[in-house]
Each structure stands twice: as structure tokens, then as C-alpha cells.
Amino acid sequence: MIRAVIVINDQGKPRLVKFYDYQPVEKQQEIIRNIYGVLCSRAENVSNFVQDSTFGPDTRLVYKTFATLYFIVIFDDSENELAILDLMQVFVETLDKCFGNVCELDIVFNFNKVHTILDEIILGGQVVEMSSSEVVKALDDITRLEKNPNSIVRVPKSISGWQGR
Amino acid sequence: MALSGMRGLSVFISEVRNCRNKEQERLRVDKELGNIRTRFKNEKGLTPYEKKKYVWKMLYIYMLGYDVDFGHMEAVSLISAPKYPEKQVGYIVTSCLLNENHDFLRLAINAVRNDIIGRNETFQCLALTLVGNIGGREFAESLAPDVQKLLISSSCRPLVRKKAALCLLRLFRKNSDILNVDGWSDRMAQLLDERDLGVLTSSMSLFVALVSNNHEAYWSCLPKCVKVMERLARNQDIPQEYTYYGIPSPWLQVKTMRALQYFPTVEDPSIRRALFEVLQRILMGTDVVKNVNKNNASHAVLFEALALVMHLDSEKEMMSQCVALLGKFIAVREPNIRYLGLENMTRMLMVTDVHEIIKRHQAQIITSLKDPDISIRRRSLDLLYGMCDVSNAKDIVEELLQYLGTADFAMREELALKAAILAEKFAPDLSWYVDVILQLIDKAGDFVSDDIWFRVVQFVTNNEDLQPYAALKAREYLDKPAIHETMVKVSAYLLGEYSHLLARRPGCSPKEIFSIIHEKLPTVSTPTISILLTTYAKILMHSQPPDPELQNQVWAVYSKYESCIDAEIQQRAVEYFALSRKGEALMDILAEMPKFPERQSSLIKKAEDTEADTAEQSAIKLRTQQQASNALVLTDHRPANGAPQVSQLGMIMVPSTSNVDQNVVDQPLTHSNGTLSVVDPQPPAQDHAPAGDILGDLLGPLAIEGPPGVSPQSELNNVPSHEGTLGANDALALAPVGDQESTVKPIGDIAERFHALCLKDSGVLYEDPYIQIGIKAEWRGHQGRMVLFLGNKNTASLDSVQAKILPPSHLKLDLSLVPKIIPPRAQVQCPLEVVNLRPSRDVAVLDFSYKFGTYLVNNRLRLPAVLNKFFQPIQVSAEEFFPQWRSLPGPPLKLQEVVRGVRPMSLGEMANLFNSLKLMVCPGLDPNACNLVASTTFYSENTRAMLCLIRIETDPADRTQLRMTVASGDPTLTFELKEFIKEHLVSIPTAGKPPAPVAQQPQPNIPPIASSDPGALLAGLL
């Protein structure tokens, strides 16, 4: 299970914080501080993995840096480390598609949209979709709904297009 | 993408961003929180847009780390908003802010449920996401059926179904009763046929959670998983959007292979072949390429395939290929792959006997100990620790010592501990062990816990040959200009005891020893001063004839400390001073410390404990448990029944400490104050050393009775709480009489181990501090083959090993030759052939004995060759069942009994119990849902294969009683089986007692009913 997805910048400021098992806010901040402490002391060209008891027993951490941001996923032993790296890549590619070459400011000012995107990829600590084009499709639907909240259902119930796949 | 922006929100965010410091930020945030609070108070006039904006602001503030303790109601209320934008905010913010026990969630349940069962898919998705992210118990109880319906609905879009699958998973974790195992396994199998990759991916995650909980119920899904692997890895039959850098959905491949690791084996040869073909393809077809993302994806699949091969490949078809691949990985440039290569090699050590091949990579692994990445260094240390044995211990430990000098602080303690443990476990000779520990203290004294130096003292005390060497080494270290305080302690202790053995060497006269130790006194802390005072007393005692000059020096020290503020030091000074004036009498009182009883090393215990702490409920752990009997290192970590305290207490022998010295010292001064006595303990067996010779006997347990008023128990309790800060004089040197173990106690409950082995085919049968007996069995029809694994856990050999089988009359048992001696740290395997002649519940007994030192240990152990091992579960259909059932009309072939005092269990638990006994529950045969029908085939030489049918009728109102009917073609079998099941239902079974004649319940007459309805038929038959 994925325990948390966290994005912080190179100053340690949180940009996206999503825990899949509830932690009180002080604990969340403590974890973020610890992570920042560990990550900023890591050199370049080292592995993307950190195992440290400060994140809780049996947890692992995978991180990846994109420009000024650290993307961090904390998860337990039931996940595969490299597959989590793929997952982060899919998340970032999706952000790229949505914002067009995403940068830290996009995430800061659209943190609510980032939450929407994340919810299309991870649900309850499990991956719900790994195809970024599928995620973008779902997000397009949502955007349409936000613009025109009265259009209720986009797709007629009995469409055969998706069934045939 | 252009989601609608909110100006007020953007302005707020940029203002917070522009704050120059944390203080300004807090002011700005507090102002905003005040503003929001006021706005929420007068809710009138708040437009939905504004409400939405404020709730987003709250989430932003929360993310920055400020507690938002109000406004939860507003967020929750937005869930029931009619329009999407507000509803979405309500759902997202609620799922971030509230935990599953929050009262407000209860208020939202109805709104959430309406969205789930409503016709708006987008709302369904939002609701499912919230429930999946929060996953409360109440949600589980009230929403699970609706979520289940969505998942299996054929009219729902994949978008909704994939979320329903994960939502259901979360609810299942909260409450596993929401899915009825019987019905759900078929559904699950159907879901794994899904064509849509999104739904299939989510379903596979759900499946992983289900099989990790209970794989037995999902055997039917195993072939489906193999099909998915074939579809992805072989046929590449998936839509373009699901290939990732040219690889067909790596994520799904990984999940599928993870799911397969929860099944102990793949039995069907054709399925196994198909799976191995796919795995082979993955192992062969993965190369390291330039593109990092592609590399990650392809190696994610590859490492999962490796893990699966390690798990399944009991025949070692592909194992050497795996080791070769791992050997390649640990040397590649890509750090992630190096890391995982090392980690997987460590795992491989645990599950297979590829030790020798892995050793070939030792040089490379040692290189990784100097990797720039601490994550990799840690993995390398773990692997070196795991692969160390007698043959390479010297090399590895010396590498670790060398590395200790430059290692980062974060790793030093672990390094020191691991080096100490390896040195102790695999020391080729004891002087090397002493060298290693002294070097450890010298190089990393701060990281050497007291346990470590206590242990070296214990070894030296118990090995006379070692004493002059250790004393000499200690003396040499004292010449160094600056030494760690721990070194002062250990040297002072050793020289106090054994410096007289060095007397003729230059620089080793009592006077010289005293003065070099005394030099250190000004630099050490109070607990160490206590040790030094004892050392002086001992030196004085050993200088015969007395040297007046030395005497005066020592007396001067004692009189200086007579008025010390520390009571411990003061007491020692006063008492030693008084004692040393007694001249000759001193000899007896300050004689050498007696030998310590042999005990498990506290260090090794500590290491085992940490391993147990971090063990997780993962596939790897399950696998380890399944294979526990294969390796000595995999001991069962369950604490021994009632014993742990004793063994914990006994482990640490604190060399020189106040209490014992006091005991010793007190005696002559105050004769009334208790008596000093060397107690001859209970002999461990028939064979023990004569009482007078007890000090000469290394293992002879020794006990010193403490005088009244000394409460060793409470102080002993401190001992296991190590971490290096424990003052030496807080602990006690010798265990009191009561704690002394006079016999070798088994680790773990023997009966419990036996019962566990009745249900599984491999595990530990017996364990004590010296030996571990594992068992692995295979059963085929009426024959079986067991292998006993006898593992010597010690550095000394076990002698006079004897194993005899006392077979019951119904079994033919043939044990191969058991060697008389088991060498140190070796494991011997003894195959045992079993033939079942006829049905009986009697149990075979292994009469086992060995000698370790003077201990003669003898145990009679029940062997798990019990009735159910000769069952072969068989699923019968209604067409087969009823004719059989009818053809066995009544006693003695069919017996019925009302069983009372049944251990209360749900029908599901009972079904699991039956299945675990290899009595296959056949659902659907009995029309009454409270009943249970099971069948199996029993094999013995007399009966051949014989079908057994069982029916249990339970009373939902009273779970403690039930009616059981058992039928088979053999009267003895029927009776034995009935009693066997009864034993398991009533309580923990006590197998082994002979069947007593039991009055049988009169059998009701069965009127023949001609009906084609199986339900009516069965009811009539009974």
C-alpha cells in the first residue's frame, strides 16, 4: 500500500501532501521535516531509495527530483520500488500534459487541480490508473463539468465503444 | 487543462509565498483563518463559490502544517451540494482533513451513499474515491454491498468499476467480513478475466489483498493470473495507451506476479510450465538500456519475476540463472539496480541454498560497502551479515572493522553490533574473537554497547587458555595514549582477574599494572571507578608476598574514596580497605570469578529480536515461514511459553559489579548476613559434575545465594534494556538461584509446534538453546517421506546424538541413520519413510537425545504423521455424494454423534478448519446454510483409497454444540475419523491417546425418499 504522496521543494516547503493512512497534522509535518533532512543530504547519482525508520516501521521511500521539486512516495513492502518510480513518472507526465511543461509555480497555484489529478491515479493507497492518456481523458470530462456544472452525464449508459476493448 | 481558477485563492497563495519568514507566514495564515471563521459564522450571504474558495484555502493552510480545527462541517456539507464544483471540493477536502473516526463522517454517510447508488458516474467516482481514501468501519458496514454491486455490474463504465474495486479493497481491510469468501472467489476469478486494463489493474490489487489474507479460498484464480501474465508478457495483447516505454503495462505485470507469490506452489504441471515459460522470457529478455524510465520499468518487472522464481522454483531449474543475473546487477552503474540486486541477493540467502554461489561475489559486495550511496551501503552490510559463515567470517569481519574507521555515524552502531555478532558466531578461534572485540572498542568505543564487552569477559572467564592472551592484549591497549572508557573498563576487569598470569613479562608486575591503570582513573566516570577499585583489590591480593609500597598506594586510593559522595564507590573503598588488611583471608574472598553458565548470547538474541520486529506481513515473510525448516537461521520468533523472562535475564553476565562483590565481601564481616555457598544445582540429567569440581566445569551451572536484603531480581530486570548506557554497577553478576536454569529448556511450546505441523508440512518441531529440529514432509497416498533437519546451533559439537522412533502399530516407520555427532553449526538431514497400514489416531514418537558438554538432553517428541496426512481432499458433486451417502446406511459404517462443548466458531472458520485438515468442504450440497458437508479420500495399505463423507449440522443459536455424521466404507476409519474431527472441534486436540470404546448414538432410521431434488434428498437421508 502507498502510505503517502508528498511533493516538497528544495527549501523543504510542502507543495502537495496526501496521506492514505490518516496522520495528525503535527505528525505529517514531522515526517516531512525528516524526509527533507534525509533527502537534501543525498548526493546526485545515487539510488532513488531510502530506508529509514523515521517514516514508520516497514516503510520504504522512493523519491525523484524534478527541477526544484522532490516527489516522494512512502509505501510498504507490498509494493515494488521500481514500479513506484514508474508511477511517479506517470504522475509527472500527466502533470506535464495538463499544465504544459509543469513547473513548481503551476503546482503551487493549482494545488487543488493537482489533488484532482492525483485522485485519478491513486485511490486509497492503490494505483487506479497507470495510463496517463486515460487519466487525461477523465480530467477533460471533469473540466467540462466544472465549466458547465449542469451537464450531468456525458456518456450515454449503453455505449459499446468501451465494452469491445 | 484549464480548471477554473479562483482569484481570491491565488492572491492568498501568493501572499503566503511572499512572506519573508515563518513568523510572517503565521501572521498571514492566522489572519486568513480568522477571516474564514467569521465568514463561516454568518453563513447567510455566503455563495457556493465563496464557500468553495474558503474550503480550498483551509486545505492549503492545512498542507502548510497549520492545524485547522474548524470548518470541517462546511467541508462535509459541500458533499451534498448539487453541483459538481462544490461537491468535488467537499469530497477532496474531507478526505484530506478528516480521519475515519470523525463524527462528521457519520453525517455524510447518507449523502455519500446517494452518490454511490445514483446514476451520475462522476458523482459515483467522487464518492468512491472518498470512501477508498478514508475507509472507515462504518463505511464498510453500510456501503460495501453497493460498492460490490458497482464492481461487478456490467452496465457500469470501467472508470467507475476500477474505483469500486479499490474502494472495496479498502473496506475489506477495515472489515474482512464484508466479502463472503465462498461466493466471492468465483466473482474474483471472473474479474481476472476482465479485458479492460484499468479495471483489471484495480482488480488485481484487490486480489493481492484477498490472497494475502487467505490463499486457500482462491486457488481457482491462480490459472487466471498465469493467463494475465501470458497475455501481457508473451502475447503483448493490450491497447497502446497501456504500454509504457514499449513494455506492456509493467505495473500490472508486477502486481500479478506479486499475487502469485502468495500461493505456496503451482501444482498443475501445465500451468507451471506456462508460467515458467513467461518468467524465462522476462529473465532472458531484459537488458539495461540508456533510457532511465524504460530501465526502471523493465527492471521492475524483472525483479518481481526474480522474486517469484525464488519463491516457486523448488526444483532449482532457474535459480542459478537468477543468481547470475543478480551477480551482474550488483556491479552495474545504475544505482537503483545495484541497490535492488543487493537486496534480492539477501532475500535469496534466506530461501535457498545458493550460499556458495553468492560467496563468489563477495569482493563485489565488499566494494559496495564503500558506495557513495548510504542506501546501498546499508544493503551491502545486510548482505555481508547474512552471507557470513565460518569460512569467510575472518575476511568479512576484518572488512567491517576496517570500514568502521571511515563509516558515517548513522551506520556505526549497526556496524559495530553486526561485527561483534559475526565474530562471536563464527570465530575460528577465541583469541581472534578477543582481538576483534578489543579492536571494535578501540575504533568505535562510543558505539559498542555494554553487552559486547560483557560477552568478551564471559568468554575469557570460561576459557582458561584464553586468559593470559586476553590479559596481555588488555595490557597492550593500556599503553595507547588515549583510550576509550569502555576499553578502560574491560582492561581493568581482565587485568584484575588475570594479570598475575603475566607476572614474569616486562611491564607486568603488579605495581606496574596498578600504576598504568591508575593513570586512567582521573579521566573516567563513576561506574568505571568502581570497577577500578575492585581491580586494585584483586591486584593487591595477587601480589604475594605483599609489596608494602603497592599496598600503601592502594590504601591511599581507598582512603581517598572513603568519603566519596557516590555511595557505591564509598562502600567499595571502605570495604576493600578493611578486607585488604586481613592479609591471607583475602585470598578466598577475592579469588577469581567462577565460570559463567553457558547461555545464549544477548547480542544474537538482540539481533533476532530486531529481525522479528521488522518482519512484515508480506509475501517474503510468508515465504520465509513456509520454508522455515530449511535453514537454521530462520528460527521461530515466537517467545517461549513463560520462559522468555528467564532466558532474557540469564543472558547477560555482568562481570564485576557491586552486588556480587558485596556478597562476597559481606560474608566474613557479618556472618549473620546470609551465607555464601556454591550450590550444587539440580543435575541437568543423570550426568553431572561432582559438586566439588563445579568451578572446573565450564558449563556446570553455578549459583550464589544472595544475602537477604539484596534484591537481585529487580536489578536484573534492568539488564536487557541495553543501549550502552547501563552502568556496570546497576547490573548483577550472577543470577540468583531461582533464575538458574538447571535443565535445557525448549524454546517455544513443543505441543504448539506439533499442532502447527499437523496442519502444515514444514516447520520447526523442536528447539532449545543448542539444537533445532526442523521437519519437512511429503505425502503421497498411504506413503510419506519426512526429512528431519537436525541443526546444531553452537560453536561446539553435539555428541551422543540418538534418535529412535517409537512407532504405533498402524505405521511402518523407517528412519535413516542418524550421525552420533553433529559438528558445530552444521545441519544434518535424516530422511524418514512412513507407510500407513490402517486408520488410527495413534501418534508416532521420536525419542531423541544428545549431549552438550555435561548436559544430557532427552526428549520425546510426537511426530506429525497424523491421520489427516493420509487424506487427499476431494470435491464431490451432488451426483456422486448422494448415492455414496445412501449406500452407507448406518453403524458401524456411518456414525452420528451430538458433540457438545465445541469451541465456538463461525461457519466460515469451521470450513477453514476442515479445509486445513484436508477435509474438503463442498459448498452447495446441503440446502441448509447452517450445515457443512465435506469429503476426503483416506489412504492406507489395508483400506486402499477410501472415500470419507462428513456432515456437520450446526445450531446457529448455540455454537457450542453440533451434530456430526461421518461415513466411510471402513468401520475403524469411520470411528477414528469421527473422533479425530471431534478432537479438533472441541479444543486443541490431544492426539495420541488410544481410542476408548465409546457408546455410540443410536442411528435414526432413514426412510428412503425418491426425489430428484438434492436438498430434499439430503434432508431425507439424514
XYZ file of C-alpha atoms in Angstrom, chain A residues 1-2 13-26 28-29 32 42-43 45-52 57-58 60 64 77-87 89-90 93 97-99 104-105 108-117 119-120 122-134 137-143 145-147 149-157 159 162-163 165, chain B residues 1-6 9-10 13-14 17 22 25 56-57 59-60 62-67 83-85 88 92 95-99 119-122 124 128-129 132-133 154-159 162-163 166-167 169-170 173 195-196 198 201-202 205 239 241-242 244-245 250-251 254-255 258 262 293 296-297 299-301 303-304 335-337 339-340 343 347 372-376 378-379 613-616 618 620:
200
model
C 0.000 0.000 0.000
C 1.128 3.514 -0.688
C 8.252 23.706 1.642
C 5.330 21.330 1.148
C 3.635 21.635 -2.221
C 1.386 18.594 -2.126
C 0.683 16.409 0.864
C -1.581 13.415 0.665
C -1.597 10.687 3.304
C -3.544 7.499 2.669
C -3.494 6.445 6.284
C -4.514 9.285 8.486
C -1.805 11.155 10.371
C -2.429 14.183 12.553
C -1.046 17.382 11.137
C 1.914 17.561 13.570
C 2.676 14.912 8.935
C 4.943 17.900 9.393
C 8.069 15.973 6.018
C 21.870 12.912 -0.582
C 24.314 13.358 -3.412
C 23.702 9.998 -8.998
C 22.710 7.866 -6.077
C 19.782 5.495 -5.901
C 16.222 6.752 -5.540
C 15.603 4.632 -2.466
C 15.795 5.431 1.190
C 15.010 3.113 4.015
C 14.795 4.873 7.327
C 8.302 0.570 10.662
C 8.369 -1.466 7.458
C 10.257 2.444 2.274
C 12.733 11.607 -7.555
C 6.663 -3.877 1.469
C 3.782 -4.940 -0.700
C 4.914 -2.606 -3.474
C 7.795 -2.854 -5.905
C 10.264 0.033 -5.659
C 10.946 0.417 -9.354
C 7.252 0.214 -10.175
C 6.714 3.106 -7.759
C 9.277 5.062 -9.753
C 7.220 4.338 -12.868
C 4.182 5.580 -11.033
C 6.912 9.245 -13.794
C 3.314 8.721 -14.901
C 3.943 13.114 -17.267
C 0.204 17.154 -20.170
C -2.235 19.132 -18.034
C -0.094 22.190 -17.411
C 6.780 24.486 -9.307
C 4.558 27.552 -9.677
C 1.690 25.966 -6.051
C -1.156 27.890 -7.632
C -3.131 24.908 -8.796
C -2.701 22.647 -5.789
C -6.415 21.890 -5.949
C -6.112 20.648 -9.523
C -3.090 18.593 -8.576
C -5.246 16.884 -5.965
C -7.821 16.107 -8.655
C -5.156 14.622 -10.887
C -7.113 11.168 -7.216
C -7.367 9.824 -10.757
C -4.084 6.756 -6.736
C -7.067 5.768 -4.669
C -6.859 4.582 -1.101
C -3.150 3.901 -1.410
C -3.551 1.753 -4.525
C -2.928 2.645 -8.118
C -6.142 3.145 -10.002
C -4.769 4.093 -13.394
C -1.315 3.869 -14.922
C -2.107 5.169 -18.381
C -1.605 8.905 -18.427
C -3.755 9.281 -21.531
C -6.647 7.621 -19.690
C -9.365 11.791 -20.634
C -11.001 11.581 -17.229
C -9.702 15.037 -16.328
C -11.094 16.517 -19.539
C -14.520 15.265 -18.504
C -14.109 16.909 -15.122
C -13.038 20.202 -16.660
C -18.252 19.589 -15.837
C -16.629 22.403 -13.904
C -17.235 24.813 -16.712
C -21.901 22.077 -13.994
C -25.363 21.427 -15.384
C -24.326 18.885 -17.956
C -24.826 15.822 -15.912
C -23.761 12.683 -17.647
C -21.508 12.836 -20.612
C -21.667 9.351 -21.908
C -24.885 7.534 -22.653
C -25.211 4.490 -20.468
C -22.185 2.725 -25.292
C -15.521 0.677 -24.228
C -17.051 -2.722 -23.940
C -11.846 -3.424 -25.731
C -6.038 21.649 -18.832
C -7.875 24.656 -17.628
C -9.627 24.015 -14.381
C -11.493 27.115 -13.297
C -9.208 29.360 -11.266
C -10.160 31.255 -8.177
C -7.261 31.720 -3.623
C -4.400 32.715 -5.936
C -1.299 31.784 -2.019
C 0.985 34.400 -3.466
C 4.601 32.801 -0.686
C 7.908 31.708 9.169
C 3.623 33.420 7.307
C -9.748 25.212 -0.580
C -7.884 27.854 1.451
C -6.751 22.747 2.739
C -3.842 24.915 1.638
C -3.508 22.569 6.435
C -0.881 21.465 3.939
C 1.487 24.170 5.217
C 1.309 22.477 8.597
C -1.243 24.539 10.496
C -3.947 22.794 12.425
C -23.343 20.923 -8.481
C -20.084 19.315 -9.377
C -17.505 22.019 -8.491
C -15.785 17.925 -5.670
C -11.391 16.184 -1.743
C -10.760 13.098 2.569
C -7.632 15.094 3.463
C -8.824 16.645 6.702
C -10.865 14.003 8.482
C -9.886 10.613 9.776
C -26.940 7.487 -11.784
C -24.318 10.197 -12.106
C -20.993 8.490 -12.825
C -18.880 11.480 -11.947
C -20.035 7.947 -8.139
C -15.856 6.003 -4.234
C -12.620 7.983 -4.007
C -11.500 4.428 -0.609
C -9.231 7.105 0.836
C -21.986 -4.977 -16.454
C -23.621 -1.639 -17.121
C -21.058 0.483 -15.315
C -18.212 2.111 -17.151
C -14.657 0.965 -16.411
C -13.976 4.400 -14.938
C -11.894 0.362 -11.265
C -12.547 2.794 -8.462
C -10.066 -0.256 -4.863
C -12.790 1.159 -2.674
C -10.265 -3.300 -1.099
C -10.033 -0.540 1.485
C -9.082 -4.159 5.022
C -10.419 -7.138 -20.779
C -10.240 -3.503 -19.710
C -7.791 -0.248 -15.865
C -5.248 -3.490 -12.672
C -7.518 -2.450 -9.826
C -4.731 -5.071 -6.392
C -4.046 -1.371 -26.102
C -2.135 3.504 -24.080
C -1.183 0.804 -21.609
C 4.841 2.126 -21.080
C 8.088 2.724 -22.865
C 4.632 -3.115 -16.209
C 2.532 -2.187 -13.213
C 4.324 -6.632 -11.214
C 1.031 -6.858 -9.325
C 3.114 -10.354 -6.541
C 1.075 -15.679 -2.031
C 12.454 5.346 -17.351
C 13.107 1.275 -14.349
C 10.009 -0.222 -15.887
C 13.625 -3.966 -14.214
C 10.555 -3.545 -12.043
C 9.131 -6.486 -13.957
C 12.916 -8.061 -10.124
C 9.381 -9.178 -9.476
C 22.477 2.718 -8.554
C 18.848 1.639 -8.294
C 19.649 -1.682 -9.842
C 20.558 -1.482 -4.654
C 17.881 -3.949 -5.636
C 18.607 -6.560 -1.550
C 16.479 -12.414 0.215
C 28.714 6.764 -2.235
C 25.055 5.988 -1.519
C 24.261 5.137 2.096
C 21.186 3.192 0.999
C 23.446 0.864 -0.966
C 23.221 -0.468 4.187
C 22.071 -3.171 1.775
C 10.310 -6.581 14.915
C 10.746 -5.623 11.361
C 9.242 -8.719 9.871
C 6.193 -7.741 7.936
C 4.467 -9.659 3.132
C 8.553 -12.540 1.591
